[in-house]
Amino acid sequence: MTASRRPDSVSDRVQPFALAPVSAIAAVVAVVLTALSGRYGFHRDELYFLAAGKHLAWGFTDQPPLTPLLVHLSTAVFGSTPMGLRVLSTLTAAATVVVVALIARELGGDRRAQTFAAGCAAIAGFPLGIGHLASTATYDLLAWMAIGLFALKLLRTGDGRWWVAIGLTTGIALENKYLVILPLAALLIAVLVVGPRSVLRSWWLAAGIITAALVAAPNLYWQATHDWPQLTVAGGISDDDGVENRIMFIPLQILQLSPFLVPIWVAGFLRIWRSPNLRWSRPVALAYPILCVVVLAVGGKSYYALPLLLILVASGATPTLAWLTRGRTAVRRNLLAVGALLTAVTSVVFSLPVLPESAVNFVLPVNPEQGEQIGWPALTTAVAEAWQQIPEADRARATIFALNYGEAGAIAHYGPAHNLPTAYSGHMSFHDWGPPADTQSGPVLLVEQEPTPYYESRFGTCHQVGTVNTGHDVDNEEQGTHLTLCAGPTHPWSTLWPALRRYY
């Protein structure tokens, strides 16, 4: 079957691309992120990715392999520092800004609208926040934007060959995070509801599915042969945080992107829904509320649906610029300028490490990830001081056991400077990297956020020997962490190890 196409009057309607201004905006984003990438320190997830990069595989307990691989490549080339680790994240954030502009172009936006859409993406809190860090969400956002762009091209032109591009991008995204299934499912439902269903009647759809499956196959095989641990992790997160996620879903959707952008993405939704010229793009607009319903149903996090809002923001660029030309234009332009400035300032303050560490508690209710970049060297120093309390003769048989991957990752990264041994943990993939040798039957130094009888009971008599002070009274997860010294494992590590696994 040959690729079907819409008439040229529809398929050739895109405007010239605003290459220079959009590239300039993306460059500014890259410069800002680079300038701030060395502030504070590693995020707990980044410390985990550093450790995972030393155990590269086709899968991990809680995620596919792409982000650890990219972290490993970035640090290998640019250095094992926060700045070196975040180079690829910075480039990804800049690329996301460009793709948002291309989406505006696909929706009929002229050069001004494309530039405006890129500017909105550049000052939005969520893209800036995840662009600052090396995280699965960083690369996921770019993948979602690319899939949105290719889906719009498919819907606009009717050219089924775009299914292959969608399939390839989906396969790559599945090697990073499985969340991409949600927007694709929402988009499919939307196409079935409002059409054009003709795009589903093509052999190219099958080609796209096969392409995605082939690219994602190595990780899917790894998960299948390891009893699908990622599904266990996802279920635990939903059970643990589902109620809070549902309550905060709408407020965080507004705050994490920006309240200023709400009228723009609402205008973008209405434009797609009402404009006869954009009737073909209705599935992309309808996919957002469908996705919200799905995320709420499963108790997912608010940011799971945020990428689709950026598509609506891109659509809203054209009506927003048209609004500026009606009525009291000077007043409207001033309002827009003030709103954009306030958005840029608040996004930078809440998403990027610009505040002194002593003031970071101010932003934690909206963005707790800021606090998780502070205090890891201090934690490792406290662990080293507690380690010195073990008699020197016993240290060769002693073990450090951390209850979460952030603690274990911090000790793995900063510990060698303190002559600390390898830290073990049962959390996520640290469990897969093996138990201590059974010969390590001596004292166990537990690093635990709070006393945990389940673990302490497996290591004999325990007593607290220290407390972690991450500095500046930052209210993050590790502030006040207990350092507990136990007599030793109650059973050989190889016997005890299965009971120490922790999925969330």
Coordinates of C-alpha atoms in Angstrom, one line a residue:
M1 CA 0.0 0.0 0.0
T2 CA 1.4 3.4 -0.9
A3 CA 1.4 6.2 1.6
S4 CA -1.8 8.2 1.4
R5 CA -1.6 12.0 1.4
R6 CA -4.0 14.8 1.9
P7 CA -4.3 17.4 -0.9
D8 CA -1.4 19.8 -1.2
S9 CA -3.5 22.7 -0.1
V10 CA -3.6 21.1 3.4
S11 CA -0.2 19.3 3.5
D12 CA 1.9 22.2 2.4
R13 CA 0.4 24.8 4.7
V14 CA 3.3 25.1 7.1
Q15 CA 5.1 28.4 7.4
P16 CA 8.9 29.0 7.1
F17 CA 10.8 28.0 10.2
A18 CA 12.0 30.8 12.5
L19 CA 15.5 29.3 12.7
A20 CA 17.5 32.3 14.0
P21 CA 15.3 33.5 16.8
V22 CA 14.3 29.9 18.0
S23 CA 18.0 28.9 18.0
A24 CA 18.9 32.0 19.9
I25 CA 16.3 31.2 22.6
A26 CA 17.5 27.6 22.8
A27 CA 21.1 28.9 23.1
V28 CA 20.1 31.1 26.0
V29 CA 18.5 28.2 27.8
A30 CA 21.7 26.2 27.3
V31 CA 23.9 29.0 28.6
V32 CA 21.7 29.5 31.7
L33 CA 21.6 25.8 32.5
T34 CA 25.3 25.4 32.0
A35 CA 26.1 28.4 34.2
L36 CA 24.0 26.9 37.1
S37 CA 24.8 23.2 36.5
G38 CA 27.6 23.2 39.1
R39 CA 25.5 24.8 41.9
Y40 CA 24.5 22.7 44.9
G41 CA 25.5 19.2 43.9
F42 CA 24.4 15.8 42.6
H43 CA 20.7 14.9 43.0
R44 CA 20.1 11.5 44.7
D45 CA 18.9 10.0 41.4
E46 CA 22.1 11.2 39.7
L47 CA 24.2 9.5 42.3
Y48 CA 22.2 6.3 41.5
F49 CA 22.8 6.8 37.8
L50 CA 26.5 7.2 38.4
A51 CA 26.5 3.8 40.2
A52 CA 24.3 2.2 37.5
G53 CA 26.7 3.5 34.9
K54 CA 29.3 1.2 36.4
H55 CA 26.9 -1.8 36.0
L56 CA 25.6 -1.2 32.6
A57 CA 22.9 -3.7 31.5
W58 CA 19.8 -3.8 29.2
G59 CA 17.7 -3.0 32.2
F60 CA 17.5 -2.1 35.9
T61 CA 15.0 -2.9 38.6
D62 CA 13.2 0.4 38.3
Q63 CA 14.0 1.6 34.8
P64 CA 15.3 0.9 31.3
P65 CA 19.0 1.5 30.5
L66 CA 19.1 4.8 28.5
T67 CA 19.5 7.4 31.3
P68 CA 22.3 5.5 33.1
L69 CA 24.0 5.0 29.8
L70 CA 23.8 8.7 28.9
V71 CA 25.0 9.7 32.4
H72 CA 27.9 7.3 31.9
L73 CA 28.8 8.8 28.5
S74 CA 28.5 12.4 29.7
T75 CA 30.7 11.9 32.8
A76 CA 33.2 9.9 30.7
V77 CA 33.6 12.8 28.3
F78 CA 33.0 15.8 30.5
G79 CA 34.0 14.7 33.9
S80 CA 32.4 13.1 36.9
T81 CA 31.1 16.3 38.3
P82 CA 27.6 17.8 38.5
M83 CA 28.4 20.0 35.5
G84 CA 30.0 17.2 33.5
L85 CA 27.1 14.9 34.2
R86 CA 24.5 17.4 33.1
V87 CA 25.9 18.4 29.7
L88 CA 23.6 16.1 27.7
S89 CA 20.7 17.1 29.8
T90 CA 21.3 20.8 28.9
L91 CA 21.5 19.9 25.2
T92 CA 18.3 17.9 25.5
A93 CA 16.5 20.9 27.2
A94 CA 17.6 23.2 24.4
A95 CA 16.5 20.7 21.7
T96 CA 13.1 20.5 23.4
V97 CA 12.6 24.2 23.0
V98 CA 13.3 23.9 19.3
V99 CA 10.8 21.0 18.9
V100 CA 8.1 23.1 20.7
A101 CA 8.6 25.8 18.0
L102 CA 8.4 23.1 15.3
I103 CA 5.1 22.0 16.8
A104 CA 3.8 25.6 16.6
R105 CA 4.9 25.7 13.0
E106 CA 3.1 22.4 12.3
L107 CA -0.1 23.9 13.7
G108 CA 0.1 26.8 11.3
G109 CA 2.1 29.2 13.4
D110 CA 4.2 31.8 11.6
R111 CA 7.7 32.9 12.6
R112 CA 6.4 35.1 15.3
A113 CA 4.2 32.3 16.8
Q114 CA 7.1 29.8 16.6
T115 CA 9.4 32.2 18.4
F116 CA 6.7 32.9 21.0
A117 CA 6.1 29.2 21.6
A118 CA 9.9 28.6 22.0
G119 CA 10.0 31.5 24.5
C120 CA 7.1 30.0 26.5
A121 CA 8.9 26.6 26.7
A122 CA 12.1 28.4 27.7
I123 CA 10.6 30.1 30.7
A124 CA 8.3 27.3 31.8
G125 CA 9.3 25.8 35.2
F126 CA 9.0 22.1 34.3
P127 CA 11.3 22.1 31.2
L128 CA 13.9 24.2 33.1
G129 CA 13.7 22.1 36.2
I130 CA 14.2 18.7 34.5
G131 CA 16.7 20.3 32.1
H132 CA 18.9 21.2 35.0
L133 CA 19.1 17.5 36.1
A134 CA 20.1 14.3 34.5
S135 CA 16.8 12.4 34.9
T136 CA 14.6 10.1 33.0
A137 CA 12.0 12.9 32.7
T138 CA 14.6 15.1 31.0
Y139 CA 14.9 12.7 28.0
D140 CA 11.3 11.7 28.2
L141 CA 10.1 15.2 27.6
L142 CA 12.1 15.5 24.4
A143 CA 10.8 12.1 23.2
W144 CA 7.2 13.1 23.9
M145 CA 7.6 16.4 22.1
A146 CA 9.1 14.6 19.1
I147 CA 6.3 12.0 19.1
G148 CA 3.8 14.9 19.2
L149 CA 5.5 16.6 16.3
F150 CA 5.5 13.4 14.2
A151 CA 1.8 12.7 15.2
L152 CA 0.8 16.1 14.0
K153 CA 2.6 15.6 10.7
L154 CA 0.8 12.3 10.3
L155 CA -2.5 13.8 11.0
R156 CA -2.0 16.8 8.8
T157 CA -0.7 15.1 5.8
G158 CA -2.2 11.6 6.1
D159 CA 1.2 10.3 5.1
G160 CA 1.5 6.9 6.9
R161 CA 5.2 6.9 6.7
W162 CA 5.3 9.1 9.8
W163 CA 4.3 6.0 11.7
V164 CA 7.8 4.8 11.3
A165 CA 9.2 8.0 12.9
I166 CA 6.7 7.7 15.7
G167 CA 7.7 4.0 16.2
L168 CA 11.4 4.7 16.2
T169 CA 11.0 7.5 18.7
T170 CA 8.7 5.4 20.9
G171 CA 11.2 2.5 20.9
I172 CA 14.0 4.9 22.1
A173 CA 11.6 6.4 24.7
L174 CA 10.8 2.9 25.9
E175 CA 14.5 2.3 26.5
N176 CA 14.3 5.3 28.9
K177 CA 10.9 5.1 30.6
Y178 CA 7.6 3.2 30.0
L179 CA 5.5 6.3 30.5
V180 CA 5.4 7.0 26.8
I181 CA 2.8 4.3 26.5
L182 CA 0.3 6.6 28.3
P183 CA 0.3 9.5 25.8
L184 CA 0.3 7.1 22.9
A185 CA -2.7 5.3 24.3
A186 CA -4.5 8.6 24.9
L187 CA -3.7 9.7 21.4
L188 CA -5.1 6.4 19.9
I189 CA -8.3 6.8 21.9
A190 CA -8.6 10.4 20.7
V191 CA -8.2 9.3 17.1
L192 CA -10.9 6.7 17.5
V193 CA -13.2 9.2 19.0
V194 CA -12.7 12.2 16.7
G195 CA -10.8 10.9 13.8
P196 CA -9.2 10.9 11.3
R197 CA -9.4 7.1 11.6
S198 CA -8.0 6.8 8.1
V199 CA -4.5 7.1 9.6
L200 CA -5.0 3.8 11.4
R201 CA -5.8 1.9 8.1
S202 CA -2.3 1.7 6.8
W203 CA 0.4 -0.9 6.7
W204 CA 2.8 1.8 7.9
L205 CA 1.1 1.6 11.3
A206 CA 2.3 -2.0 11.6
A207 CA 5.8 -0.9 10.4
G208 CA 5.8 1.7 13.2
I209 CA 4.8 -0.9 15.8
I210 CA 7.4 -3.3 14.6
T211 CA 10.1 -0.6 14.7
A212 CA 9.2 0.4 18.2
A213 CA 9.2 -3.3 19.3
L214 CA 12.6 -4.0 17.8
V215 CA 14.2 -1.0 19.5
A216 CA 12.6 -1.7 22.8
A217 CA 13.1 -5.5 22.7
P218 CA 16.4 -5.7 24.6
N219 CA 15.0 -4.0 27.7
L220 CA 11.6 -5.8 27.4
Y221 CA 13.5 -9.1 27.3
W222 CA 15.6 -8.1 30.3
Q223 CA 12.4 -7.2 32.3
A224 CA 10.7 -10.4 31.3
T225 CA 13.6 -12.6 32.3
H226 CA 13.8 -10.7 35.7
D227 CA 10.0 -11.1 36.5
W228 CA 9.1 -7.5 35.5
P229 CA 10.5 -5.7 38.6
Q230 CA 9.6 -2.3 37.1
L231 CA 5.9 -3.2 37.4
T232 CA 6.4 -3.9 41.0
V233 CA 8.1 -0.6 41.5
A234 CA 5.3 1.3 39.7
G235 CA 2.7 -0.5 41.8
G236 CA 4.5 0.4 45.0
I237 CA 4.7 4.1 44.0
S238 CA 1.0 4.2 43.2
D239 CA 0.1 2.6 46.5
D240 CA 2.4 4.8 48.5
D241 CA 1.7 8.2 46.9
G242 CA -1.5 7.7 44.9
V243 CA -3.9 9.7 47.2
E244 CA -1.5 12.6 47.5
N245 CA -0.8 12.6 43.7
R246 CA -4.5 12.8 43.0
I247 CA -5.1 15.6 45.4
M248 CA -2.2 17.7 44.1
F249 CA -2.7 16.8 40.5
I250 CA -4.3 20.0 39.3
P251 CA -2.5 22.5 41.5
L252 CA 0.9 21.0 40.6
Q253 CA 0.0 21.0 36.9
I254 CA -0.5 24.7 37.1
L255 CA 2.4 25.5 39.3
Q256 CA 5.0 23.2 37.7
L257 CA 4.5 24.6 34.2
S258 CA 3.5 28.2 35.2
P259 CA 0.2 29.9 36.1
F260 CA 1.0 32.5 33.4
L261 CA 0.8 29.8 30.7
V262 CA -2.7 28.7 31.7
P263 CA -4.6 31.1 29.4
I264 CA -2.2 30.3 26.6
W265 CA -2.7 26.6 26.7
V266 CA -6.4 27.0 27.2
A267 CA -6.5 29.2 24.1
G268 CA -4.4 26.6 22.3
F269 CA -6.9 23.9 23.2
L270 CA -9.9 26.0 22.1
R271 CA -8.1 27.0 18.9
I272 CA -7.6 23.4 17.9
W273 CA -11.1 22.4 18.9
R274 CA -12.9 25.3 17.1
S275 CA -10.8 26.1 14.1
P276 CA -12.0 24.3 10.9
N277 CA -8.5 24.5 9.5
L278 CA -7.2 22.6 12.5
R279 CA -9.9 20.0 12.7
W280 CA -7.4 17.3 11.7
S281 CA -5.3 18.0 14.9
R282 CA -8.2 17.5 17.4
P283 CA -6.9 14.1 18.6
V284 CA -3.7 15.9 20.0
A285 CA -5.9 18.3 22.0
L286 CA -8.3 15.6 23.2
A287 CA -5.4 13.4 24.2
Y288 CA -4.5 15.8 27.1
P289 CA -7.8 15.4 29.1
I290 CA -7.8 11.7 28.3
L291 CA -4.3 11.3 29.6
C292 CA -5.2 13.3 32.8
V293 CA -8.0 10.8 33.5
V294 CA -5.7 7.9 33.0
V295 CA -3.0 9.4 35.3
L296 CA -5.5 10.2 38.0
A297 CA -7.0 6.7 37.8
V298 CA -3.6 5.0 38.3
G299 CA -2.4 7.5 41.0
G300 CA 0.5 8.8 38.8
K301 CA 2.4 12.0 39.4
S302 CA 1.2 15.3 38.0
Y303 CA 4.1 15.8 35.7
Y304 CA 3.2 12.7 33.7
A305 CA 0.7 14.8 31.7
L306 CA 2.7 18.0 31.5
P307 CA 4.4 17.4 28.2
L308 CA 1.1 17.4 26.3
L309 CA 0.4 20.9 27.8
L310 CA 3.4 22.2 26.0
I311 CA 1.8 21.1 22.7
L312 CA -1.3 23.2 23.7
V313 CA 1.0 26.1 24.6
A314 CA 2.5 25.9 21.1
S315 CA -1.0 26.0 19.6
G316 CA -1.9 28.9 21.8
A317 CA 0.9 31.1 20.5
T318 CA -1.1 32.2 17.5
P319 CA -4.3 33.3 19.3
T320 CA -2.2 35.0 22.0
L321 CA -0.3 37.1 19.5
A322 CA -3.6 37.9 17.8
W323 CA -5.0 39.0 21.1
L324 CA -2.2 41.5 21.4
T325 CA -3.4 43.3 18.3
R326 CA -7.0 43.9 19.5
G327 CA -8.3 46.7 21.7
R328 CA -5.8 48.5 24.0
T329 CA -2.7 47.0 22.5
A330 CA -0.2 48.8 24.7
V331 CA -1.9 47.6 27.8
R332 CA -2.1 44.1 26.6
R333 CA 1.6 44.0 25.6
N334 CA 2.6 45.4 28.9
L335 CA 0.5 42.7 30.7
L336 CA 2.1 40.0 28.5
A337 CA 5.6 41.4 29.2
V338 CA 5.0 41.6 33.0
G339 CA 3.5 38.1 33.0
A340 CA 6.5 36.7 31.0
L341 CA 9.0 38.4 33.3
L342 CA 7.3 37.1 36.4
T343 CA 7.1 33.6 34.9
A344 CA 10.8 33.6 34.0
V345 CA 11.8 34.8 37.5
T346 CA 9.6 32.4 39.4
S347 CA 10.6 29.5 37.2
V348 CA 14.2 30.2 37.7
V349 CA 13.8 30.6 41.5
F350 CA 11.7 27.4 41.9
S351 CA 13.4 25.2 39.3
L352 CA 17.0 26.2 39.3
P353 CA 19.7 26.4 42.1
V354 CA 19.9 30.2 42.3
L355 CA 19.0 30.7 46.0
P356 CA 21.6 30.3 48.8
E357 CA 21.4 26.8 50.3
S358 CA 20.2 28.3 53.5
A359 CA 17.1 29.6 51.7
V360 CA 16.2 26.5 49.7
N361 CA 13.4 25.5 52.1
F362 CA 11.3 28.2 50.6
V363 CA 11.0 26.4 47.3
L364 CA 10.7 22.8 48.6
P365 CA 6.9 22.7 48.8
V366 CA 6.7 23.2 45.0
N367 CA 10.0 21.6 44.0
P368 CA 11.4 19.2 46.6
E369 CA 14.1 18.1 44.1
Q370 CA 16.0 21.3 44.9
G371 CA 16.7 20.0 48.4
E372 CA 17.8 16.6 47.2
Q373 CA 20.9 18.2 45.6
I374 CA 22.2 19.3 49.0
G375 CA 24.1 17.5 51.7
W376 CA 25.5 14.4 50.1
P377 CA 29.2 15.2 50.9
A378 CA 28.1 16.0 54.5
L379 CA 26.3 12.6 54.7
T380 CA 29.4 10.8 53.6
T381 CA 31.6 12.7 56.1
A382 CA 29.2 11.7 58.9
V383 CA 29.3 8.1 57.7
A384 CA 33.1 8.2 57.7
E385 CA 33.1 9.5 61.3
A386 CA 30.8 6.7 62.4
W387 CA 33.0 4.2 60.6
Q388 CA 35.9 5.3 62.7
Q389 CA 34.0 4.1 65.8
I390 CA 34.4 0.5 64.7
P391 CA 37.5 -1.0 66.2
E392 CA 40.2 -1.1 63.5
A393 CA 40.6 -4.8 64.0
D394 CA 37.0 -5.4 63.1
R395 CA 36.8 -3.1 60.0
A396 CA 38.0 -5.7 57.5
R397 CA 34.9 -7.8 58.3
A398 CA 32.5 -4.8 58.7
T399 CA 29.9 -3.6 56.2
I400 CA 28.2 -0.3 55.4
F401 CA 24.5 -0.9 54.5
A402 CA 22.4 2.0 53.2
L403 CA 18.6 1.8 53.1
N404 CA 18.2 3.8 49.9
Y405 CA 20.0 4.3 46.6
G406 CA 20.8 8.0 47.2
E407 CA 22.8 7.1 50.4
A408 CA 24.5 4.2 48.8
G409 CA 25.3 6.3 45.7
A410 CA 26.7 9.1 47.7
I411 CA 29.0 6.8 49.6
A412 CA 30.1 5.1 46.4
H413 CA 31.0 8.5 44.9
Y414 CA 32.4 10.4 47.9
G415 CA 33.5 7.5 50.0
P416 CA 36.9 6.7 48.5
A417 CA 38.2 10.1 49.6
H418 CA 37.4 9.0 53.2
N419 CA 38.8 5.5 52.7
L420 CA 35.4 4.0 53.1
P421 CA 34.7 0.6 51.7
T422 CA 31.9 -0.3 49.2
A423 CA 28.4 0.6 50.5
Y424 CA 25.7 -2.0 49.9
S425 CA 22.0 -1.6 49.7
G426 CA 18.9 -3.6 49.0
H427 CA 17.2 -0.7 47.3
M428 CA 16.3 -0.9 43.6
S429 CA 19.2 -2.2 41.5
F430 CA 21.7 -2.0 44.3
H431 CA 20.2 -5.2 45.4
D432 CA 21.0 -6.8 42.0
W433 CA 24.6 -5.8 42.3
G434 CA 25.1 -8.3 45.0
P435 CA 25.5 -8.9 48.7
P436 CA 28.7 -8.6 50.7
A437 CA 30.7 -11.7 51.0
D438 CA 29.7 -14.1 53.8
T439 CA 33.1 -13.6 55.3
Q440 CA 32.0 -10.0 56.2
S441 CA 30.4 -11.2 59.4
G442 CA 31.5 -8.3 61.5
P443 CA 29.8 -5.0 62.5
V444 CA 27.2 -3.4 60.2
L445 CA 26.9 0.3 59.9
L446 CA 23.3 1.1 59.0
V447 CA 22.5 4.3 57.2
E448 CA 18.8 4.8 57.7
Q449 CA 16.6 7.9 57.6
E450 CA 14.9 6.8 60.8
P451 CA 15.1 3.7 63.0
T452 CA 13.8 0.8 61.0
P453 CA 13.1 -2.3 63.2
Y454 CA 12.7 -4.5 60.1
Y455 CA 16.4 -4.0 59.1
E456 CA 17.9 -3.6 62.6
S457 CA 16.4 -6.9 63.7
R458 CA 18.5 -8.6 61.0
F459 CA 21.8 -7.2 62.3
G460 CA 21.8 -8.1 66.0
T461 CA 22.2 -5.5 68.8
C462 CA 22.1 -2.0 67.4
H463 CA 22.7 1.5 68.8
Q464 CA 22.9 4.9 67.2
V465 CA 26.4 6.4 66.8
G466 CA 25.7 9.5 64.7
T467 CA 23.2 11.8 63.0
V468 CA 23.6 13.4 59.6
N469 CA 23.4 17.1 59.4
T470 CA 23.3 18.1 55.7
G471 CA 24.0 21.7 56.5
H472 CA 22.0 24.9 56.4
D473 CA 19.0 23.2 58.1
V474 CA 17.7 22.1 54.7
D475 CA 14.5 20.1 55.1
N476 CA 15.4 17.3 52.7
E477 CA 15.0 13.6 53.1
E478 CA 18.5 12.9 54.5
Q479 CA 18.5 15.6 57.2
G480 CA 18.7 13.9 60.5
T481 CA 19.5 10.5 59.0
H482 CA 20.5 8.0 61.7
L483 CA 23.8 6.2 61.6
T484 CA 23.3 2.9 63.5
L485 CA 26.0 0.5 64.4
C486 CA 24.9 -3.2 64.7
A487 CA 26.8 -6.2 66.0
G488 CA 26.7 -8.1 62.7
P489 CA 24.3 -9.9 60.4
T490 CA 22.2 -12.6 62.1
H491 CA 22.7 -14.9 59.2
P492 CA 25.2 -15.1 56.3
W493 CA 24.7 -12.3 53.8
S494 CA 23.8 -14.8 51.0
T495 CA 21.0 -16.1 53.1
L496 CA 19.9 -12.7 54.4
W497 CA 20.0 -10.9 51.1
P498 CA 16.6 -11.8 49.6
A499 CA 14.9 -10.3 52.6
L500 CA 16.7 -7.0 52.2
R501 CA 15.3 -6.2 48.8
R502 CA 13.4 -2.9 48.7
Y503 CA 11.4 -1.8 45.6
Y504 CA 10.3 1.7 46.7

